[in-house]
Each structure stands twice: as structure tokens, then as C-alpha cells.
Amino acid sequence: MIYLDNAATTAVKPEVLEAMMPYFMENYSNPNSVYSFAQESHKVVDDARDTIAELLHAKGNEIYFTGGGSESDNWALKAAADAFSSKGKHIITSKIEHHAILHTCEFLEKHGFEVTYLDVDANGLVSPESLKTAIRPDTILVSIMFANNEIGTIEPIKELGAIAHEAGALFHTDAVQAFAHVPIDVQDMNIDMLSASGHKFHGPKGVGFLYLSNKVKIGSFVHGGAQERGRRAGTTNVPGVVGMAKAAKLAHENMEENIKKQIAVRNHLIDRISQEIPYAKLNGDPEKRLPNNVNFCFRFVEGESVLIMLDQKGICASSGSACTSGSLDPSHVLLAIGLPHEIAHGSIRMTISEETTMEDADYTVDSMKAIIDRLRSMSPLYEDFVKENK
Amino acid sequence: MYSEKVMDHFSNPRNVGEIENPSGVGTVGNAKCGDIMRMYLDIDEDTKIINECKFKTFGCGAAVATSSMATELVKGKTIYEALEVTNKAVMDALDGLPAVKVHCSLLAEEAIHAALWDYAEKHHIEIPGLKKPKNDIGDEEEEA
């Protein structure tokens, strides 16, 4: 099997699982208990917090563990809106955010907030100028993703954060696809809040965190016990937190090398597909791009058909076509970068990991060529196109 | 998510291609929604039997499989009997479809009707029970 869906989820690394194991059956204590048995779990959770904080250039008490990226996004937006509603009711985000942001914004709109959804350019970039134009005295929060999950475009976060701060607004970034993949410095990049998720970087599922700058005072989202300094109730997922921190640490130790390795394989995929498959268009910015992301639209074919045929060749990938989203519309990201519906239906995303080899890439391109050829030979759109261009 | 029969008809679709100078041809669906089916019929002038039926489809796995099955079902039938090949008949023959893909079987039925309509118009005949096909069944679904 060639797994090219690492933006969906990743394999847990053996070292990560090993680090987690003691906290299921050996020391299963609740870190908030008083007896000495709980001291170890209390300590490893604190250590995990410090580890993650250090990687972001933050402080340990600015990291709050959550149940994942979607929870972190929901918390950041809803709690910030609630905390600052007396100052203003305007929020700015972009049209290509993850649904955890977009649907939360729609929820806030129903509760009296006004949301501006910034357009992006053809490569999926949010322009700092457009943020400058949209920002107002009553803007309380700007939330722009660090890197897009579908097309891999990396946004100009530092500049966008600076503009938000100049206007006195908070800056949140959904870094679910970026954290532990590319370097992030919350202080240098003007980030007040940042969401991340453990399973996107070879950690476990069901655990994530929200970085919340000490300067930001917002309330809790999950009410109940006093865990996470009273800001996120629920017994701490000790093995999950330990595993996530271990995975983050491993990723950062090898980051430079992993980035280089992945970019080489990524660019090989991009170059071969561009050169060898006609009517294929790369989506996303060619340079400002996640090292693991390849996304193409293949004209005259539909994404789900391609995915099934790739699966038959042992390759796991994903698509932004309507048929894979369960609606009649293809992905909102592909529409936002200006692709017509019929082209967006033919999108295929391949997200590699540092384990993906050049041989994997070659096998994938060879398979893809045969699949696209075959589906085009069956496509009435291709038939019409060929006749029109004779 | 798909039955074995759907996977079989997707992986080894029957009757893919075009017919030169077809007796009737019909195209339904639209690229915006992600499905287009084109059916070609070769019909015996005297017996009105469908000798050959070919298709081309742009769409998902279910769209290809329903097109393939529909061509199999209409082959050998008269143009009058071909109306028995409803979307339900196509679905049953494929051992069912996921609920979100029922749309594809409707499109297959509509593609057959469009090709038959084309034939009937060219030959100035009427096929009892055949209504003028909609260009895109997606339109109706969106309105509903």
C-alpha cells in the first residue's frame, strides 16, 4: 500500500506509541489526584506542555490540551467572540478555512456577529491588503489558517497577524496542517491563538491543543472540572498528551531533513505529472506550499472514479469532488481559487510523509497516467473536447 | 460502500464507447454537478430491437456502473420494452446503491430515454410512455 493521505491522518510512530504505553495500564492515575501515584502522570502532562510550548516559542502555561483541532478552533472562535463582544462584533476569516472554522463562523453569525470571508487569489493566498481593507475598529478577531489542508498553500501569517494587532484585533491561526511540519514561532509571527491536532504529525487521534497567549483572556469552552487551569474541563488524556508531545518533538528534531526529503519527492510528483499528463493543473502555490502536499485537477475526469482506481492499485489519496463530499458542490477551497465546477470535480490530493519514497512517487505517477487515460477514453467531455479541437 | 456488482461494472464496464451513425444518441447530466452520461443506440429498423448500446460517462464510480448496467439491460430489448429499464431496475441489477448515489441511477434511466427520444424524433414515431427527457435531472433535485 502507498499511503498518500497524510493530511487526513498519519501513522503513529513506534516511539510515540512506546511513550504512551505506560499511561494506560501501569500508571493510569488521574493527574489531578493528590496521592503520590498521580505524581508521575501529573509530571508527564506538565512536561508535554513544556515540550510543545518550547517548539512554538511559547510558555508552558500557554498550552491547553483539547480533544483535537476542531475543538481548538471552536473554542478559540466562540470564546474570543464571547469575551470581546462588548468591544465589537466583527470577525474576519478567509473563504478557504477548514469547516471547523467556517461552520463556527456561521454559528456566530446566527448569534449576532458579523463575519467577513476574505477572498483568496488563484494560488489560495490571502493578501495582506485585503485584510487591511476589511479590518474595522469593531473587528475583534482575525482567524486565518497557517496552511490550507487541500491545496497546501502557506499563508503570510506574520504579516496578517501584524495587521490584526495594529487594528487591536486578536489573531488566531488554524495550524492543524502546519504544526510539526514547518517551523512556527508564535511570538515572531504575531499569533495570539493557534490550533493543532496530534494525529496530523504521527501522534495519536483524539488529542490536540490550543496555544493561548497569556495576554489573551477568554473563557472556557468545555465547562466542568478545573483541569487545564480551569479553562478546559475533562480528565486529561494522559497517554494522548504524552504521545502528541513525543510526536511533536520527533518532528522538530528532524524537521529540516524531513522538509528537504519531502520537498524532493513532492516536486518529483509535481514535475512528472505536469510533464506527462496533459490537461493537469497544479492547485495551490508552487513555492509557498506545505512540503507534503500535491494537488492536481485532471480535466474531463471525476475525482471519485480516480480514487477507486488508485485504490485498486494500492494507492490511498483523496479528492475535492462533490461525490466524495456528499453534496452536489465540489470543495469550497477549489471554488474559492476560481476553478469552475467541472474542473474542481477532477481534483486529486496526494499528501506524502517522510516515509514516501521516489519509487512510491514513480509508481503513483505511472498508475495515475494509465487511470486518467482510461477514464478520459470513457468521458463524453473528453470526446467533445477532442472533436472541438480537431 | 459499493456492492461487488457495482465495483465489477465500474472496473470492467460493459459497452464503453461510441457508435458511428447511431440510430439514437442522448446526453444527460451536467458537468457542474459532476455527472454526464451519453448513450448511443443502434436500433433495427424493422424489429425495433436495440442491437447495440454504448456509453460514455463522466462521473463517479456509481455513475459509470449504472451506465454500464443500463446498457446491458436495454440490449436485445425493443424500443418499447426498453422503457422497463427504470432506475430501480438498474439499481436492483447492481444489488443496490448507497443512498447518496441513487441520483446516478436516475441519470442512467434518463440517458436511455434521451437516446430513445432522439430516435423517435428522427423517425417521426411515438414510443408510448416516453416523455421528453429533461436535460439534467440535477436541476429538479436542486429545486426539490
Coordinates of C-alpha atoms in Angstrom, one line a residue:
Chain A
M1 CA 0.0 0.0 0.0
I2 CA 1.2 3.5 -0.8
Y3 CA -0.4 5.9 1.7
L4 CA -0.8 9.4 0.2
D5 CA -3.4 10.8 2.6
N6 CA -1.2 12.1 5.4
A7 CA -3.3 15.3 5.5
A8 CA -6.2 13.2 6.6
T9 CA -4.3 11.3 9.2
T10 CA -0.9 9.8 9.8
A11 CA 0.5 6.6 11.2
V12 CA 1.5 6.7 14.9
K13 CA 5.3 6.4 15.2
P14 CA 6.6 3.4 17.2
E15 CA 8.5 5.7 19.6
V16 CA 5.2 7.6 20.1
L17 CA 3.3 4.5 21.0
E18 CA 6.0 3.4 23.2
A19 CA 6.0 6.7 25.1
M20 CA 2.2 6.4 25.6
M21 CA 2.0 2.7 26.7
P22 CA 2.9 3.2 30.4
Y23 CA -0.1 5.5 30.9
F24 CA -2.8 3.0 30.0
M25 CA -2.1 0.1 32.4
E26 CA 0.9 0.9 34.6
N27 CA 0.3 4.5 35.7
Y28 CA -3.3 5.1 34.8
S29 CA -3.7 7.7 37.5
N30 CA -5.7 10.9 37.2
P31 CA -3.1 13.6 37.2
N32 CA -5.3 15.8 39.4
S33 CA -5.4 13.4 42.3
V34 CA -3.5 14.1 45.5
Y35 CA -1.9 10.7 46.2
S36 CA 1.7 10.0 45.2
F37 CA 0.6 7.5 42.5
A38 CA -0.7 10.5 40.5
Q39 CA 2.5 12.5 40.7
E40 CA 4.1 10.8 37.7
S41 CA 1.1 11.4 35.4
H42 CA 0.9 15.0 36.6
K43 CA 4.5 15.5 35.8
V44 CA 4.4 13.9 32.3
V45 CA 1.5 16.1 31.4
D46 CA 3.4 19.2 32.5
D47 CA 6.5 18.0 30.6
A48 CA 4.4 17.5 27.5
R49 CA 3.1 21.1 27.9
D50 CA 6.6 22.5 28.2
T51 CA 7.8 20.4 25.2
I52 CA 5.1 21.8 22.9
A53 CA 5.5 25.3 24.3
E54 CA 9.2 25.3 23.6
L55 CA 8.7 24.2 20.0
L56 CA 6.3 27.2 19.4
H57 CA 8.5 29.7 21.4
A58 CA 5.7 29.9 23.9
K59 CA 5.4 29.3 27.7
G60 CA 4.1 26.1 29.2
N61 CA 1.1 27.8 30.8
E62 CA 0.0 29.0 27.3
I63 CA -0.7 25.4 26.0
Y64 CA -4.1 24.0 26.7
F65 CA -4.8 20.3 25.8
T66 CA -8.0 19.6 23.9
G67 CA -9.8 16.8 22.1
G68 CA -8.4 17.8 18.7
G69 CA -8.1 20.5 16.1
S70 CA -11.9 21.1 15.6
E71 CA -12.4 21.6 19.4
S72 CA -9.5 24.0 19.5
D73 CA -10.9 26.0 16.6
N74 CA -14.4 26.1 18.1
W75 CA -13.0 27.2 21.5
A76 CA -10.8 29.9 20.1
L77 CA -13.5 31.5 18.0
K78 CA -16.5 31.1 20.3
A79 CA -14.7 32.1 23.5
A80 CA -13.0 35.1 21.9
A81 CA -16.2 36.3 20.3
D82 CA -17.9 35.9 23.7
A83 CA -15.1 37.7 25.6
F84 CA -14.8 40.7 23.3
S85 CA -18.4 41.2 22.1
S86 CA -18.6 44.4 24.2
K87 CA -15.8 45.8 22.1
G88 CA -17.1 44.8 18.7
K89 CA -18.9 42.1 16.8
H90 CA -16.9 41.8 13.6
I91 CA -14.8 38.8 12.8
I92 CA -12.6 38.2 9.7
T93 CA -11.6 34.9 8.2
S94 CA -11.0 33.5 4.7
K95 CA -13.1 31.5 2.3
I96 CA -10.7 28.6 2.3
E97 CA -10.7 27.8 6.0
H98 CA -11.5 24.3 7.3
H99 CA -15.1 23.7 8.1
A100 CA -14.2 23.7 11.8
I101 CA -13.7 27.5 11.3
L102 CA -16.3 28.2 8.6
H103 CA -19.2 26.4 10.4
T104 CA -18.2 28.0 13.7
C105 CA -18.3 31.4 12.0
E106 CA -21.7 30.6 10.6
F107 CA -22.8 29.7 14.1
L108 CA -21.5 33.1 15.4
E109 CA -23.3 34.9 12.6
K110 CA -26.6 33.4 13.9
H111 CA -25.7 34.8 17.3
G112 CA -25.3 38.4 16.2
F113 CA -21.7 38.5 14.9
E114 CA -20.8 39.8 11.5
V115 CA -18.2 37.8 9.6
T116 CA -16.1 38.9 6.6
Y117 CA -14.9 35.9 4.5
L118 CA -11.8 37.2 2.6
D119 CA -11.2 36.1 -1.0
V120 CA -8.0 34.4 -1.9
D121 CA -6.0 34.6 -5.2
A122 CA -5.7 31.8 -7.7
N123 CA -3.0 30.2 -5.6
G124 CA -5.1 30.3 -2.5
L125 CA -3.2 33.2 -0.8
V126 CA -4.9 35.7 1.4
S127 CA -3.5 39.1 0.6
P128 CA -2.5 41.4 3.5
E129 CA -4.0 44.3 1.5
S130 CA -7.4 42.6 1.5
L131 CA -7.2 42.2 5.3
K132 CA -6.2 45.8 5.7
T133 CA -9.2 46.9 3.7
A134 CA -11.6 44.6 5.6
I135 CA -10.5 45.4 9.1
R136 CA -12.5 47.9 11.1
P137 CA -12.5 49.4 14.6
D138 CA -15.1 46.9 15.7
T139 CA -13.1 43.9 14.4
I140 CA -12.3 41.7 17.4
L141 CA -10.8 38.7 15.8
V142 CA -9.0 37.6 12.7
S143 CA -8.6 33.9 12.0
I144 CA -6.6 32.7 9.0
M145 CA -5.3 29.2 8.6
F146 CA -1.5 28.7 8.6
A147 CA -1.6 26.3 5.7
N148 CA -4.5 25.0 3.6
N149 CA -5.5 21.4 4.1
E150 CA -6.4 20.8 0.5
I151 CA -4.1 22.7 -1.7
G152 CA -1.2 23.2 0.8
T153 CA -0.8 26.9 0.4
I154 CA 1.1 28.6 3.3
E155 CA -0.4 31.9 4.2
P156 CA 1.6 35.1 5.1
I157 CA 0.8 34.6 8.8
K158 CA 3.3 37.1 10.2
E159 CA 2.1 39.9 8.1
L160 CA -1.6 39.1 8.6
G161 CA -1.0 38.9 12.4
A162 CA 0.7 42.3 12.4
I163 CA -2.2 43.9 10.6
A164 CA -4.7 42.4 13.1
H165 CA -2.6 43.7 16.0
E166 CA -2.3 47.2 14.6
A167 CA -6.1 47.3 14.5
G168 CA -6.3 46.0 18.0
A169 CA -7.8 42.6 17.0
L170 CA -6.8 39.2 18.2
F171 CA -5.1 36.9 15.7
H172 CA -5.9 33.1 15.6
T173 CA -4.5 30.6 13.2
D174 CA -5.6 27.1 12.5
A175 CA -2.3 25.3 12.2
V176 CA -3.6 21.8 12.1
Q177 CA -1.8 21.1 8.8
A178 CA 1.3 23.1 9.6
F179 CA 2.4 22.5 13.2
A180 CA 5.2 20.0 13.3
H181 CA 5.5 20.2 9.5
V182 CA 7.0 23.7 9.1
P183 CA 8.7 26.0 11.7
I184 CA 6.3 28.2 13.7
D185 CA 7.2 30.9 16.2
V186 CA 4.1 32.4 17.8
Q187 CA 6.0 35.4 19.1
D188 CA 7.7 36.3 15.9
M189 CA 4.6 35.6 13.8
N190 CA 2.2 37.7 15.9
I191 CA 0.0 34.7 16.8
D192 CA -2.3 35.0 19.8
M193 CA -4.1 31.7 19.5
L194 CA -3.1 28.6 17.5
S195 CA -4.9 25.3 17.0
A196 CA -3.2 21.9 16.4
S197 CA -4.1 18.3 16.3
G198 CA -1.9 15.3 17.3
H199 CA -2.8 12.8 14.6
K200 CA -1.6 15.0 11.8
F201 CA 2.0 14.6 12.7
H202 CA 2.3 10.9 13.7
G203 CA 0.7 11.4 17.1
P204 CA -2.5 9.8 18.4
K205 CA -6.0 10.7 17.3
G206 CA -8.4 12.5 19.7
V207 CA -6.0 14.9 21.2
G208 CA -4.9 18.4 20.2
F209 CA -4.1 21.7 21.8
L210 CA -4.8 25.4 21.7
Y211 CA -2.0 27.8 22.2
L212 CA -3.5 30.7 24.1
S213 CA -1.2 33.7 24.7
N214 CA -1.2 34.8 28.4
K215 CA -2.2 38.2 27.1
V216 CA -5.5 36.8 25.9
K217 CA -8.2 36.4 28.5
I218 CA -11.0 34.2 27.2
G219 CA -13.3 31.8 29.0
S220 CA -13.7 28.1 28.8
F221 CA -15.4 26.1 26.1
V222 CA -15.9 22.8 27.9
H223 CA -17.3 23.5 31.3
G224 CA -16.9 21.2 34.3
G225 CA -13.8 20.4 36.3
A226 CA -10.8 22.6 36.9
Q227 CA -8.4 20.8 34.5
E228 CA -6.2 22.9 32.2
R229 CA -6.2 25.7 34.8
G230 CA -9.9 25.9 34.8
R231 CA -10.2 26.5 31.1
R232 CA -10.9 23.1 29.7
A233 CA -12.8 20.6 31.8
G234 CA -12.4 16.8 31.4
T235 CA -9.9 14.3 32.8
T236 CA -6.6 14.8 30.9
N237 CA -6.0 12.3 28.2
V238 CA -2.6 11.4 29.7
P239 CA -1.4 8.9 27.1
G240 CA -2.7 11.1 24.3
V241 CA -0.9 14.2 25.5
V242 CA 2.3 12.3 26.1
G243 CA 2.1 10.8 22.6
M244 CA 1.4 14.1 21.0
A245 CA 4.3 15.8 22.7
K246 CA 6.6 13.0 21.7
A247 CA 5.5 13.1 18.1
A248 CA 5.9 16.9 18.0
K249 CA 9.4 16.6 19.5
L250 CA 10.4 13.9 17.0
A251 CA 9.1 16.0 14.1
H252 CA 11.0 19.1 15.2
E253 CA 14.3 17.2 15.8
N254 CA 14.2 16.0 12.2
M255 CA 12.3 18.9 10.7
E256 CA 14.9 20.4 8.4
E257 CA 15.9 17.0 7.0
N258 CA 12.2 15.9 6.6
I259 CA 11.3 19.0 4.8
K260 CA 14.1 18.6 2.3
K261 CA 13.2 14.9 1.8
Q262 CA 9.5 15.6 1.3
I263 CA 10.0 18.6 -1.0
A264 CA 12.2 16.4 -3.2
V265 CA 9.5 13.7 -3.5
R266 CA 6.7 16.3 -3.7
N267 CA 8.4 18.1 -6.6
H268 CA 9.2 14.9 -8.4
L269 CA 5.5 14.1 -8.3
I270 CA 4.5 17.6 -9.4
D271 CA 7.1 17.7 -12.2
R272 CA 6.3 14.2 -13.6
I273 CA 2.5 14.8 -13.5
S274 CA 2.9 18.2 -15.1
Q275 CA 5.1 16.9 -17.9
E276 CA 3.5 13.6 -18.5
I277 CA -0.3 14.0 -18.1
P278 CA -1.9 16.6 -20.4
Y279 CA -4.6 18.9 -19.1
A280 CA -3.5 18.6 -15.5
K281 CA -3.3 21.7 -13.4
L282 CA -1.4 22.1 -10.1
N283 CA -3.6 23.6 -7.4
G284 CA -2.1 25.8 -4.7
D285 CA 1.0 28.0 -4.7
P286 CA 4.1 26.3 -6.2
E287 CA 6.5 27.9 -3.8
K288 CA 4.6 28.8 -0.6
R289 CA 3.5 25.3 -0.2
L290 CA 3.5 22.6 2.5
P291 CA 6.3 20.1 1.9
N292 CA 3.9 17.2 1.9
N293 CA 1.1 18.5 -0.4
V294 CA 0.4 17.7 -4.1
N295 CA -3.0 18.6 -5.5
F296 CA -3.9 18.4 -9.2
C297 CA -7.1 18.8 -11.2
F298 CA -7.3 16.4 -14.1
R299 CA -9.7 17.7 -16.7
F300 CA -12.5 15.6 -18.1
V301 CA -12.5 13.1 -15.3
E302 CA -14.2 12.9 -11.9
G303 CA -12.3 12.5 -8.7
E304 CA -14.1 9.6 -7.1
S305 CA -13.5 7.4 -10.1
V306 CA -9.8 8.2 -9.9
L307 CA -9.7 7.4 -6.2
I308 CA -11.4 4.0 -6.7
M309 CA -8.9 3.1 -9.5
L310 CA -6.0 4.3 -7.4
D311 CA -7.2 2.2 -4.5
Q312 CA -7.3 -0.8 -6.9
K313 CA -3.6 -0.1 -7.5
G314 CA -3.0 0.1 -3.7
I315 CA -2.7 3.9 -3.5
C316 CA -4.7 5.9 -0.9
A317 CA -5.4 9.5 -1.9
S318 CA -8.3 12.0 -1.6
S319 CA -10.4 14.3 -3.8
G320 CA -12.4 17.5 -3.5
S321 CA -15.1 16.3 -5.9
A322 CA -18.8 16.5 -5.0
C323 CA -19.1 12.8 -5.0
T324 CA -16.6 12.5 -2.1
S325 CA -18.2 15.3 -0.2
G326 CA -21.7 14.0 -0.2
S327 CA -23.1 17.2 -1.8
L328 CA -23.6 18.4 -5.3
D329 CA -20.8 21.0 -5.0
P330 CA -17.1 20.3 -5.1
S331 CA -14.7 21.6 -2.4
H332 CA -15.2 25.2 -1.3
V333 CA -11.4 25.7 -1.5
L334 CA -11.2 24.8 -5.2
L335 CA -14.2 27.1 -5.9
A336 CA -12.6 29.9 -3.9
I337 CA -9.4 29.7 -6.0
G338 CA -11.6 30.3 -9.1
L339 CA -11.9 26.8 -10.6
P340 CA -15.1 26.1 -12.5
H341 CA -17.2 23.2 -11.0
E342 CA -16.4 20.7 -13.8
I343 CA -12.7 21.1 -13.3
A344 CA -12.9 21.1 -9.5
H345 CA -14.7 17.7 -9.7
G346 CA -11.5 16.2 -11.1
S347 CA -9.2 17.2 -8.2
I348 CA -6.9 14.7 -6.5
R349 CA -4.9 15.4 -3.4
M350 CA -1.8 13.4 -2.6
T351 CA -0.2 14.1 0.8
I352 CA 3.1 12.4 1.4
S353 CA 5.1 11.7 4.6
E354 CA 8.8 11.5 5.2
E355 CA 8.4 7.7 4.6
T356 CA 7.2 8.2 1.0
T357 CA 10.0 7.2 -1.4
M358 CA 10.9 8.3 -5.0
E359 CA 9.8 4.8 -6.1
D360 CA 6.4 5.3 -4.5
A361 CA 6.1 8.6 -6.4
D362 CA 7.1 6.9 -9.7
Y363 CA 4.6 4.1 -9.2
T364 CA 1.9 6.6 -8.4
V365 CA 2.5 8.7 -11.5
D366 CA 2.7 5.6 -13.7
S367 CA -0.6 4.4 -12.2
M368 CA -2.2 7.8 -12.5
K369 CA -1.2 8.1 -16.2
A370 CA -3.0 4.9 -17.0
I371 CA -6.0 5.7 -14.9
I372 CA -6.5 9.2 -16.3
D373 CA -6.1 7.8 -19.9
R374 CA -8.7 5.2 -19.2
L375 CA -11.2 7.5 -17.6
R376 CA -10.8 10.0 -20.4
S377 CA -11.4 7.4 -23.0
M378 CA -14.8 6.9 -21.3
S379 CA -15.5 10.6 -20.8
P380 CA -18.1 12.4 -23.0
L381 CA -16.4 15.6 -22.0
Y382 CA -13.1 14.5 -23.4
E383 CA -14.8 13.2 -26.6
D384 CA -16.4 16.6 -27.1
F385 CA -13.1 18.4 -26.4
V386 CA -11.2 16.3 -28.9
K387 CA -13.9 16.8 -31.6
E388 CA -14.0 20.6 -31.0
N389 CA -10.2 20.8 -31.2
K390 CA -9.8 18.7 -34.4
Chain B
M1 CA -19.6 1.4 0.3
Y2 CA -20.3 -0.2 -3.1
S3 CA -21.6 -3.7 -3.8
E4 CA -19.5 -6.2 -5.6
K5 CA -21.6 -5.8 -8.7
V6 CA -21.1 -2.0 -8.7
M7 CA -17.4 -2.5 -8.4
D8 CA -17.4 -5.1 -11.2
H9 CA -19.3 -2.8 -13.5
F10 CA -17.0 0.1 -12.6
S11 CA -13.8 -1.8 -13.0
N12 CA -14.9 -3.7 -16.1
P13 CA -17.6 -1.5 -17.7
R14 CA -19.5 -3.2 -20.5
N15 CA -20.2 -1.4 -23.7
V16 CA -18.0 1.6 -23.3
G17 CA -17.5 3.7 -26.4
E18 CA -19.3 5.3 -29.3
I19 CA -21.4 4.1 -32.2
E20 CA -20.8 5.7 -35.5
N21 CA -24.0 6.9 -37.1
P22 CA -26.2 5.8 -34.2
S23 CA -29.9 5.3 -34.5
G24 CA -30.3 7.5 -31.4
V25 CA -28.0 9.3 -29.0
G26 CA -28.7 11.2 -25.8
T27 CA -26.6 13.1 -23.3
V28 CA -27.9 14.0 -19.8
G29 CA -26.5 15.5 -16.6
N30 CA -24.2 18.4 -16.3
A31 CA -20.5 18.8 -15.5
K32 CA -21.3 21.3 -12.8
C33 CA -22.8 18.5 -10.7
G34 CA -20.1 16.1 -11.7
D35 CA -22.1 13.6 -13.8
I36 CA -22.6 13.4 -17.6
M37 CA -23.9 10.3 -19.4
R38 CA -24.1 9.8 -23.1
M39 CA -25.9 6.8 -24.6
Y40 CA -25.7 5.6 -28.2
L41 CA -28.3 3.1 -29.6
D42 CA -28.2 1.0 -32.7
I43 CA -31.8 0.0 -33.5
D44 CA -33.0 -2.5 -36.1
E45 CA -35.3 -0.5 -38.4
D46 CA -37.8 -3.4 -38.8
T47 CA -37.9 -5.2 -35.5
K48 CA -37.2 -2.1 -33.4
I49 CA -34.8 -4.2 -31.3
I50 CA -31.8 -2.5 -29.8
N51 CA -28.9 -4.4 -31.3
E52 CA -26.1 -2.3 -29.7
C53 CA -25.9 0.2 -26.9
K54 CA -22.8 2.1 -26.0
F55 CA -22.0 4.7 -23.4
K56 CA -19.5 7.3 -22.3
T57 CA -19.7 8.7 -18.8
F58 CA -18.0 11.4 -16.8
G59 CA -18.7 10.8 -13.2
C60 CA -18.1 8.8 -10.0
G61 CA -17.9 5.0 -9.6
A62 CA -21.7 4.7 -9.4
A63 CA -22.3 6.8 -12.5
V64 CA -20.0 4.5 -14.5
A65 CA -21.5 1.3 -13.1
T66 CA -25.1 2.4 -13.6
S67 CA -24.3 3.4 -17.2
S68 CA -22.7 0.0 -17.8
M69 CA -25.6 -1.9 -16.3
A70 CA -28.2 0.2 -18.2
T71 CA -26.6 -0.6 -21.5
E72 CA -26.6 -4.4 -20.6
L73 CA -30.2 -4.2 -19.7
V74 CA -31.5 -2.5 -22.8
K75 CA -29.5 -4.6 -25.3
G76 CA -31.8 -7.0 -27.1
K77 CA -35.0 -5.3 -25.9
T78 CA -37.3 -3.4 -28.3
I79 CA -37.5 0.3 -28.0
Y80 CA -40.9 -0.2 -26.3
E81 CA -39.5 -2.8 -23.8
A82 CA -36.5 -0.6 -23.1
L83 CA -38.8 1.7 -21.0
E84 CA -38.9 -1.1 -18.5
V85 CA -35.3 -0.3 -17.7
T86 CA -36.1 2.1 -14.9
N87 CA -33.6 3.5 -12.4
K88 CA -35.0 0.9 -9.9
A89 CA -34.3 -1.9 -12.4
V90 CA -30.7 -0.7 -12.8
M91 CA -30.2 -0.4 -9.0
D92 CA -31.7 -3.9 -8.4
A93 CA -29.4 -5.4 -11.0
L94 CA -26.4 -3.8 -9.2
D95 CA -27.5 -5.1 -5.8
G96 CA -28.3 -1.6 -4.7
L97 CA -26.5 1.8 -4.4
P98 CA -25.7 4.0 -1.5
A99 CA -28.5 6.5 -0.8
V100 CA -26.3 9.4 -2.0
K101 CA -25.8 7.7 -5.3
V102 CA -29.4 7.0 -6.3
H103 CA -29.1 10.2 -8.4
C104 CA -26.8 8.2 -10.7
S105 CA -29.3 5.5 -11.5
L106 CA -31.9 8.2 -12.3
L107 CA -29.4 9.7 -14.7
A108 CA -28.9 6.3 -16.4
E109 CA -32.6 5.9 -16.9
E110 CA -32.8 9.4 -18.3
A111 CA -29.9 8.8 -20.6
I112 CA -31.7 5.8 -22.2
H113 CA -34.9 7.9 -22.5
A114 CA -32.9 10.7 -24.2
A115 CA -31.4 8.3 -26.7
L116 CA -34.8 6.8 -27.4
W117 CA -36.4 10.3 -27.8
D118 CA -33.7 11.2 -30.3
Y119 CA -34.5 8.0 -32.3
A120 CA -38.3 8.6 -32.1
E121 CA -37.9 12.2 -33.2
K122 CA -35.6 11.3 -36.2
H123 CA -38.1 8.6 -37.3
H124 CA -41.2 10.5 -36.5
I125 CA -42.6 7.8 -34.3
E126 CA -44.1 7.8 -30.9
I127 CA -43.0 5.5 -28.1
P128 CA -45.9 5.1 -25.8
G129 CA -45.0 6.2 -22.3
L130 CA -41.8 8.1 -23.3
K131 CA -41.7 11.6 -22.2
K132 CA -39.4 14.3 -23.5
P133 CA -36.3 13.9 -21.4
K134 CA -35.0 16.5 -19.0
N135 CA -31.6 17.8 -19.9
D136 CA -30.5 17.5 -16.3
I137 CA -32.1 15.7 -13.5
G138 CA -29.9 17.6 -11.1
D139 CA -32.0 20.7 -11.7
E140 CA -35.1 19.1 -10.4
E141 CA -33.3 17.7 -7.4
E142 CA -32.0 21.1 -6.5
E143 CA -35.5 22.6 -6.8
A144 CA -37.0 19.9 -4.7

